[in-house]
mmCIF file of C-alpha atoms (C1' of nucleotides) in Angstrom:
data_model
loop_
_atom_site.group_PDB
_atom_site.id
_atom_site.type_symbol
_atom_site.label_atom_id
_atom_site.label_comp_id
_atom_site.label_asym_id
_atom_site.label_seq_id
_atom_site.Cartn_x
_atom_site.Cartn_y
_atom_site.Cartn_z
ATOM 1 C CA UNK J 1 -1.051 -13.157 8.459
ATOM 2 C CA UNK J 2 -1.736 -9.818 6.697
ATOM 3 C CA UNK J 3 0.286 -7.862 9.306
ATOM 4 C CA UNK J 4 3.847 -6.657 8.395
ATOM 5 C CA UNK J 5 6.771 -7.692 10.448
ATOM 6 C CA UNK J 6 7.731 -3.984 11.125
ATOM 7 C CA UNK J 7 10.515 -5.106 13.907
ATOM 8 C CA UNK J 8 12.348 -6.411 11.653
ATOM 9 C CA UNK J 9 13.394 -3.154 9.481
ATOM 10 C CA UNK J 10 15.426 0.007 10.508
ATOM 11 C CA UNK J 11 13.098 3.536 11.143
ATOM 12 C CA UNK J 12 13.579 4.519 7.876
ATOM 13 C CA UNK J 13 12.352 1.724 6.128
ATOM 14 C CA UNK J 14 9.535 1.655 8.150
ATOM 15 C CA UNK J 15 8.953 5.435 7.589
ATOM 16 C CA UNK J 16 9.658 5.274 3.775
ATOM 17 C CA UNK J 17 6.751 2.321 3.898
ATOM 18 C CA UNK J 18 4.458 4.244 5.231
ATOM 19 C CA UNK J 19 4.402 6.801 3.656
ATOM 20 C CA UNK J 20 4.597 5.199 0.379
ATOM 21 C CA UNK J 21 1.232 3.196 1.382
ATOM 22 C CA UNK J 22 -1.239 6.037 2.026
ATOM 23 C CA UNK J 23 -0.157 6.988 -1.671
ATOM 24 C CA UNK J 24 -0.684 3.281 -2.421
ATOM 25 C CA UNK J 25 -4.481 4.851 -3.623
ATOM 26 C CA UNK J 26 -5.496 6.348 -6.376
ATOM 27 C CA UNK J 27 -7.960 8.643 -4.317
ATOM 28 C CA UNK J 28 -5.618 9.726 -2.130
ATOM 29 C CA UNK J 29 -3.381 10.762 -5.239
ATOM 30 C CA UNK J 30 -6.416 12.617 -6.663
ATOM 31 C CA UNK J 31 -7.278 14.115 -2.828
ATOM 32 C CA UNK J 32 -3.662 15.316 -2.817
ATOM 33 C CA UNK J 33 -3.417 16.667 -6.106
ATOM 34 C CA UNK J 34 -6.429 18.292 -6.014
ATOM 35 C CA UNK J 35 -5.484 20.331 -2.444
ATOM 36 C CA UNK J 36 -2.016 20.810 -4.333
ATOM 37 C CA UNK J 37 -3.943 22.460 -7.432
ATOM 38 C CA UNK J 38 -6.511 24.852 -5.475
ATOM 39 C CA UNK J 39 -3.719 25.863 -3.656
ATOM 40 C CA UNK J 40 -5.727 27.209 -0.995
ATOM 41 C CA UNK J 41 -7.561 25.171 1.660
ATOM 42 C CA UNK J 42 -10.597 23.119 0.592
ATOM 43 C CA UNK J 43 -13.514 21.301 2.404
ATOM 44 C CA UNK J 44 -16.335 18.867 1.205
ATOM 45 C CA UNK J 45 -16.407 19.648 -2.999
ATOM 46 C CA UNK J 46 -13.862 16.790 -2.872
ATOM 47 C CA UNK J 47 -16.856 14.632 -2.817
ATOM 48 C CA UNK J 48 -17.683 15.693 -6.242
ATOM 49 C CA UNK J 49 -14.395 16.221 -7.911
ATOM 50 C CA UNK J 50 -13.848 12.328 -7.306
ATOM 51 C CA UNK J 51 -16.781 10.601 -7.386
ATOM 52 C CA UNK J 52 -16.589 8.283 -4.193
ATOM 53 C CA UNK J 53 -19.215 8.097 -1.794
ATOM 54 C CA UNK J 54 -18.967 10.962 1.501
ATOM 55 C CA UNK J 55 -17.612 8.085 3.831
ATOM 56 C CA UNK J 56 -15.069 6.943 1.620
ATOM 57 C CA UNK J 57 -13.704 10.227 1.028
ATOM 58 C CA UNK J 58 -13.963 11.110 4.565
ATOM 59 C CA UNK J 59 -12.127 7.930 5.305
ATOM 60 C CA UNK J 60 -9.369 8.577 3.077
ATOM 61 C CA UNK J 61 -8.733 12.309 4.521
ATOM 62 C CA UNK J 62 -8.439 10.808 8.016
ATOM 63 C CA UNK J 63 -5.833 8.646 6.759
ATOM 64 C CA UNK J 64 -3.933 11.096 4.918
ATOM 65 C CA UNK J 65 -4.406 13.315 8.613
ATOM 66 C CA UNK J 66 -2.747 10.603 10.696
ATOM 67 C CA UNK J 67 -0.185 11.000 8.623
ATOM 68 C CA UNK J 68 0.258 14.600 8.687
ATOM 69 C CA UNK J 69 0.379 15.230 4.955
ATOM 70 C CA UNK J 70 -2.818 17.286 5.538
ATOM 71 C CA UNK J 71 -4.365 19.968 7.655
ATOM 72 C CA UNK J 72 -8.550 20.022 8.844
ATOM 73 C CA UNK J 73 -9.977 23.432 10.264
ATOM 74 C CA UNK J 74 -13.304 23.950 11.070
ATOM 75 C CA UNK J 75 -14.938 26.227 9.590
ATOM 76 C CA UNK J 76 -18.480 26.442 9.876
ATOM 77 C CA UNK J 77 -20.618 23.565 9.241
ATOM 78 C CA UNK J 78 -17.725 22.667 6.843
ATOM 79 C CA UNK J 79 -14.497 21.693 7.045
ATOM 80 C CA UNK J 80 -11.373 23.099 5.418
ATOM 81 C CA UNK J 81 -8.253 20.509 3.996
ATOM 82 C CA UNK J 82 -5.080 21.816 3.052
ATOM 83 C CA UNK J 83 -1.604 20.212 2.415
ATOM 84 C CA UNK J 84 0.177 20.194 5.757
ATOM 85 C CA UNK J 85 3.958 22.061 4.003
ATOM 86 C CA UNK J 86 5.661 21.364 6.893
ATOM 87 C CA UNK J 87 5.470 17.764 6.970
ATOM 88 C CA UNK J 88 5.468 17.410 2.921
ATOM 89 C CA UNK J 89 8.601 18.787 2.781
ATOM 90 C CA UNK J 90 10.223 16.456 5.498
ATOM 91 C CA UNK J 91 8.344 13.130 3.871
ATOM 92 C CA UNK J 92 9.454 14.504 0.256
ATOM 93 C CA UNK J 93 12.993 14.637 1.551
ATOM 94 C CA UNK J 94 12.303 10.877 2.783
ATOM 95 C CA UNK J 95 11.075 9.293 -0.266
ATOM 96 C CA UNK J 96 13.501 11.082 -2.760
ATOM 97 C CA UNK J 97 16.464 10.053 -0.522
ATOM 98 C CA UNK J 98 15.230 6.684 -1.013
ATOM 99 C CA UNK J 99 14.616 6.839 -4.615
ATOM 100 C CA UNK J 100 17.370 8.994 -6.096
ATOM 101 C CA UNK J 101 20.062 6.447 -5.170
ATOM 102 C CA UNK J 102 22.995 6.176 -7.086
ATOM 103 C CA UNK J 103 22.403 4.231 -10.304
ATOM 104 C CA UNK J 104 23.790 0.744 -10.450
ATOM 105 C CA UNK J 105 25.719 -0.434 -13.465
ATOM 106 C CA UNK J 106 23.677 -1.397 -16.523
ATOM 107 C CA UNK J 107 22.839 -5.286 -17.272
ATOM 108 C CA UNK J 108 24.860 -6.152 -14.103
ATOM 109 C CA UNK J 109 23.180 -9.763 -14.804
ATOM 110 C CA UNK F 1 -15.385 -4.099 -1.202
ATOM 111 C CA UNK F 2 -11.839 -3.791 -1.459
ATOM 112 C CA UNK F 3 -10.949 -3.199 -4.340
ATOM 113 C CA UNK F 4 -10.158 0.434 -5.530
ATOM 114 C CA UNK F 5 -12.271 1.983 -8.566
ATOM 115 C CA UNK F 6 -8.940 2.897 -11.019
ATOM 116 C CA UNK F 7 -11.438 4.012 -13.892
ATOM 117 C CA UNK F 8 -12.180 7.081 -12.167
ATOM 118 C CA UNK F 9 -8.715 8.371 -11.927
ATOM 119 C CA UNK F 10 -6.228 9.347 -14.356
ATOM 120 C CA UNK F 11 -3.936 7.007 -15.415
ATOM 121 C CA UNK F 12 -1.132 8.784 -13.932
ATOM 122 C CA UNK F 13 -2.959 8.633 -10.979
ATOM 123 C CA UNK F 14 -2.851 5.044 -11.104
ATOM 124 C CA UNK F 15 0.467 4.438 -11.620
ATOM 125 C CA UNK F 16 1.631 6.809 -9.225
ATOM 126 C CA UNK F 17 -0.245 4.740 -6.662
ATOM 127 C CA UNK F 18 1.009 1.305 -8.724
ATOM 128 C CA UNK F 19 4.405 2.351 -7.776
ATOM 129 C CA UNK F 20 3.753 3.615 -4.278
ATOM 130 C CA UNK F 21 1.968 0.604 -3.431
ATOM 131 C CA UNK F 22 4.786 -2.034 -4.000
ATOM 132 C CA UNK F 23 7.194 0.668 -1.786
ATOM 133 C CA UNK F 24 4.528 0.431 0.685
ATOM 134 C CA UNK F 25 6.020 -2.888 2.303
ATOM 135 C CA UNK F 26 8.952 -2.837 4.616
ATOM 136 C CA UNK F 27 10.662 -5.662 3.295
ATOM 137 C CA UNK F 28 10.227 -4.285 -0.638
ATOM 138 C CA UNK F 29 11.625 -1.228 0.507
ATOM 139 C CA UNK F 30 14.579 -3.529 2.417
ATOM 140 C CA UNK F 31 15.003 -5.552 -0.894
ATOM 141 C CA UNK F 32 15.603 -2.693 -3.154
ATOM 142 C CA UNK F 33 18.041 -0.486 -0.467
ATOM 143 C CA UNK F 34 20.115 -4.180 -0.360
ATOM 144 C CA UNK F 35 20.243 -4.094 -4.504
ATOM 145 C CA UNK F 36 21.375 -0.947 -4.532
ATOM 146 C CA UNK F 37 23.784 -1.254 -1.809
ATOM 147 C CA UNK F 38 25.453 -4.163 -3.248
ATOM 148 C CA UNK F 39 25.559 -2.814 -6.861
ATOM 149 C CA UNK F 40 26.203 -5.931 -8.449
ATOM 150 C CA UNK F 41 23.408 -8.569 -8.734
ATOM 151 C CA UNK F 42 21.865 -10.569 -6.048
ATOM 152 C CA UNK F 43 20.766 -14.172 -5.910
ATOM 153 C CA UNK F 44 19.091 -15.672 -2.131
ATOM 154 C CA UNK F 45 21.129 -14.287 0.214
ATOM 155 C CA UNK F 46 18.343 -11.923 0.636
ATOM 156 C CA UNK F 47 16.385 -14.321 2.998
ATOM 157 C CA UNK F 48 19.417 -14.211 4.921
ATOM 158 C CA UNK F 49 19.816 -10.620 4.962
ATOM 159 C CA UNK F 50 16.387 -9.847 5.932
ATOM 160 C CA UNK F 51 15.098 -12.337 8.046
ATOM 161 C CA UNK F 52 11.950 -13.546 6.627
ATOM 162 C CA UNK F 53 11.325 -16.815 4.848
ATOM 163 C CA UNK F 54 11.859 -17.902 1.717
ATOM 164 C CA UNK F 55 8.609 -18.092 0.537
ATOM 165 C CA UNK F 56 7.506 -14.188 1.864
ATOM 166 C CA UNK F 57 11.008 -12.892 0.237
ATOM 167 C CA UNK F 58 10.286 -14.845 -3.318
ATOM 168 C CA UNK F 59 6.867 -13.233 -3.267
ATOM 169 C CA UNK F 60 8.027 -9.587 -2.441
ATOM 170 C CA UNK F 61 10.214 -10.056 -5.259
ATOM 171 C CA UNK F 62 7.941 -11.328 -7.829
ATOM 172 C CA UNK F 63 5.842 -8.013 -6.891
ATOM 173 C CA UNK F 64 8.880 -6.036 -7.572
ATOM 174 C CA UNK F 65 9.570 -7.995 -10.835
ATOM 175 C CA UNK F 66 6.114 -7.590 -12.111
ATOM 176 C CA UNK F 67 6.221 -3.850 -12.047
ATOM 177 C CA UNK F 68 9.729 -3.653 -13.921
ATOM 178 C CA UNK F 69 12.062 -2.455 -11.336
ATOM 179 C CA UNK F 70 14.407 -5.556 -10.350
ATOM 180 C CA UNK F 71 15.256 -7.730 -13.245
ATOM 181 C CA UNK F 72 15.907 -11.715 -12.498
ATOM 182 C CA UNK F 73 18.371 -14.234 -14.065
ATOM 183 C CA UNK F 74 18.880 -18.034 -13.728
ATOM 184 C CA UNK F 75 22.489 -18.489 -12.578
ATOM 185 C CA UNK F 76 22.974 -22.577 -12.372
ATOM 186 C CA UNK F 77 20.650 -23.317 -9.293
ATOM 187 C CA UNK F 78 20.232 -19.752 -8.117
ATOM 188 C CA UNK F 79 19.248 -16.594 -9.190
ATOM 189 C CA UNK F 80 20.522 -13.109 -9.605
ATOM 190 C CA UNK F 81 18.433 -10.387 -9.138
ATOM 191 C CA UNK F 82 19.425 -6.615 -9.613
ATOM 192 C CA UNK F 83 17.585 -3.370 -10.231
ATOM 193 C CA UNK F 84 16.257 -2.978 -13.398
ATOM 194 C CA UNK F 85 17.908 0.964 -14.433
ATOM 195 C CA UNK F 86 16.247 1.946 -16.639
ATOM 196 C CA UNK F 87 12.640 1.576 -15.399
ATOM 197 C CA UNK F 88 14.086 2.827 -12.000
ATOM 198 C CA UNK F 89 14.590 6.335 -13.481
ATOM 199 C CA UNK F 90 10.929 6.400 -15.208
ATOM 200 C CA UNK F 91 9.217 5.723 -12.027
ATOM 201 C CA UNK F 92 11.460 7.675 -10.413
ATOM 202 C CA UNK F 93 10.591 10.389 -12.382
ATOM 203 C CA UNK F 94 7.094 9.886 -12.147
ATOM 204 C CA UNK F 95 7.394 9.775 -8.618
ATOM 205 C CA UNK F 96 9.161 12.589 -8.183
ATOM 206 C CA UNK F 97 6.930 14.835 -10.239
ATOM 207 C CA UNK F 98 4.075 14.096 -8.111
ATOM 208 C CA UNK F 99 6.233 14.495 -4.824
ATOM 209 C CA UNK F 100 7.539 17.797 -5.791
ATOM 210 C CA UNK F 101 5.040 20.435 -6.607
ATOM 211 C CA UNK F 102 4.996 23.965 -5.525
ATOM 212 C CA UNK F 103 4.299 24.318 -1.895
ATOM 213 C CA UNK F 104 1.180 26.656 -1.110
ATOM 214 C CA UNK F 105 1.350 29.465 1.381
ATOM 215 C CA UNK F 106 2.216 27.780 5.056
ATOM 216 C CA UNK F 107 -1.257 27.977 7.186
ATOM 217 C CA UNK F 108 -3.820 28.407 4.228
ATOM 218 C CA UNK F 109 -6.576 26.963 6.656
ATOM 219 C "C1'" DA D 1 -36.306 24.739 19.544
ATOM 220 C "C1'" DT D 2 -36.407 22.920 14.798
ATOM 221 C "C1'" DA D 3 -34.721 22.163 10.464
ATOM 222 C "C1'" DT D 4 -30.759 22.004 7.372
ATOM 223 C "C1'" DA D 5 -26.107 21.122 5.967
ATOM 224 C "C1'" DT D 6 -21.718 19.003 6.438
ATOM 225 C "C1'" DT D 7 -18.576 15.726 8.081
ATOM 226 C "C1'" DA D 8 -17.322 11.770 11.120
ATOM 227 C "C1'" DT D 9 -18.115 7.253 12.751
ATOM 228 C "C1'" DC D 10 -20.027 2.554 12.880
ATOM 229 C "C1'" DG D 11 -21.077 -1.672 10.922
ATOM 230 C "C1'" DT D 12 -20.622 -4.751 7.334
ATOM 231 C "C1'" DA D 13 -19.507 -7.080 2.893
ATOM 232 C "C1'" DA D 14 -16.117 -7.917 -0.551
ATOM 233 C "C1'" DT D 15 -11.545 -8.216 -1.701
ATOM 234 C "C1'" DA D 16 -6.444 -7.800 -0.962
ATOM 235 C "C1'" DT D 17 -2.223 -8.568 1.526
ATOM 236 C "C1'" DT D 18 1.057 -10.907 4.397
ATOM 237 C "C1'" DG D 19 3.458 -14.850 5.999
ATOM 238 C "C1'" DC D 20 4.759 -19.496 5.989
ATOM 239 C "C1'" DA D 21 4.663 -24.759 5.681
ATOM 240 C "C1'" DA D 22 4.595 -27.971 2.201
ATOM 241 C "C1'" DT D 23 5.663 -29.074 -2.203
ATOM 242 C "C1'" DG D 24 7.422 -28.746 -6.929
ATOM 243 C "C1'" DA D 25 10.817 -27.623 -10.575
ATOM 244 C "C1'" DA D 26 15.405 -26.987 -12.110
ATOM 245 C "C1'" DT D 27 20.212 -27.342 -11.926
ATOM 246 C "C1'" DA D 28 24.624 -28.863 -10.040
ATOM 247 C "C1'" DA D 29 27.453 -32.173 -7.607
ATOM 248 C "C1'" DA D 30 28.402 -36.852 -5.987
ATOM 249 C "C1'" DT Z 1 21.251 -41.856 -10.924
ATOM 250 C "C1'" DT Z 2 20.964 -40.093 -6.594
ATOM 251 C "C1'" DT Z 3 21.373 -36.241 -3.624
ATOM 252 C "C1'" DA Z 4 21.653 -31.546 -2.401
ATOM 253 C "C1'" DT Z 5 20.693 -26.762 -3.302
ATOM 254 C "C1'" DT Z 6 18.020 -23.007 -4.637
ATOM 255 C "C1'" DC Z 7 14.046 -20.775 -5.871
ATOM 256 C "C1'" DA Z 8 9.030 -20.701 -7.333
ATOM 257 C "C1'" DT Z 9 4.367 -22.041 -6.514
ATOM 258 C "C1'" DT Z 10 0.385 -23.635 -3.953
ATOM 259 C "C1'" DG Z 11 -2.693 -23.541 -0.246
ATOM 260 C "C1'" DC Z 12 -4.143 -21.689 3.814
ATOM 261 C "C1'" DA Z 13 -4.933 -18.718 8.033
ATOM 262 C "C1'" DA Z 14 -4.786 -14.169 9.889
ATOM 263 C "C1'" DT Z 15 -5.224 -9.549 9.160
ATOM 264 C "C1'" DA Z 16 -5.848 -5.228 6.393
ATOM 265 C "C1'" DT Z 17 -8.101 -2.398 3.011
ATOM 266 C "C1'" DT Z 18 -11.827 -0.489 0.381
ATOM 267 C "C1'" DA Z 19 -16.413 1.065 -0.181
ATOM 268 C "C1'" DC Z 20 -20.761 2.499 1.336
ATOM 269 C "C1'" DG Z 21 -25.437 2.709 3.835
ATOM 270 C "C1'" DA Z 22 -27.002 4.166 8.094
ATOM 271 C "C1'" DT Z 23 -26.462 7.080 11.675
ATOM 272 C "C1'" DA Z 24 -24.346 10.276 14.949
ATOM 273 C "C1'" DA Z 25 -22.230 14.691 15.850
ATOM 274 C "C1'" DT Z 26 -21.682 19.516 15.115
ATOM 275 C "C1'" DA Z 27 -22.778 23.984 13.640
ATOM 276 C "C1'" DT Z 28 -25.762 27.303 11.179
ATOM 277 C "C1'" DA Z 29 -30.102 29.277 9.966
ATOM 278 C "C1'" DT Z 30 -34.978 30.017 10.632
#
DNA sequence: ATATATTATCGTAATATTGCAATGAATAAA
DNA sequence: TTTATTCATTGCAATATTACGATAATATAT
């Protein structure tokens, strides 16, 4: 059915999913990475430093908003991006809980 | 068009969003906390555990086998499934070098 | 007011994902 | 050999995602 039987998981799992699916693209890697690199805010040049069309860019952003990895301001006729720190820091602590589990035996079949 | 243009990203880039993509599912993320909860290996009982049907569980896990990070063995008529170590701690390495750069200064937009 | 620039939204086509019933393959038990 | 058990695979329906052209919305500049 496409459509992910979400009431069947705890919070977390639903939350670690989530998050780990609006990185599930390599544009929104390169979107992130990019806002992580010019450390300060950033608007439209994304456009060129990818190479996807305006929309698809623009589509992407909105989806890494909703999340609240990122930050919009207006500023002009422009708009600035930046990493949201606040709520990297909480959804860092999220994902690395979930993957820096303790490390099963070796070969355990 | 669905389908995301990988040659215009690094291939870190990809396989950061390889790996974040097969997290990006609930009942992946539910299939690996139960194999690392359990320690030793793990045959069916997953179905049982999680609550969807056989079919939807054997196909998570043949996503999670394809990218290296449970491994799978025949035990009579059932089979054991565990994580696979040692690719664990490369993706979780690669993961963790993309979650964890240096914050930029709080309100840069 | 008009023109320009930038970003968001809408609509649509192509493809991917999710979930499961039905079925198949393999092994163990009777 | 027959039967039961377990898991994989196939096929399909429903939904989601990706990408972009066209267009709307907003603000600035002339």
């Amino acid at each position: 059915m496409g459509l992910a039987k979400t009431e069947m998981f705890t919070d977390e799992q639903n939350e670690i999913s989530l998050f780990a699916k609006v990185f599930g693209h390599p544009a929104r890697v390169a979107i992130l990475e990019h806002l992580f690199k010019i450390d300060r805010c950033v608007c439209g040049d994304l456009v060129n430093e990818i190479g996807l069309a305006q929309p698809t860019i623009s589509q992407h952003l909105k989806e890494l908003k909703h999340l609240g990895l990122i930050k919009g301001n207006v500023v002009g006729t422009s708009v600035c991006y930046c990493i949201n720190t606040e709520n990297w820091v909480k959804m860092k602590e999220v994902m690395i809980r979930f993957l820096d589990k303790d490390i099963p035996k070796p070969d355990c079949c």
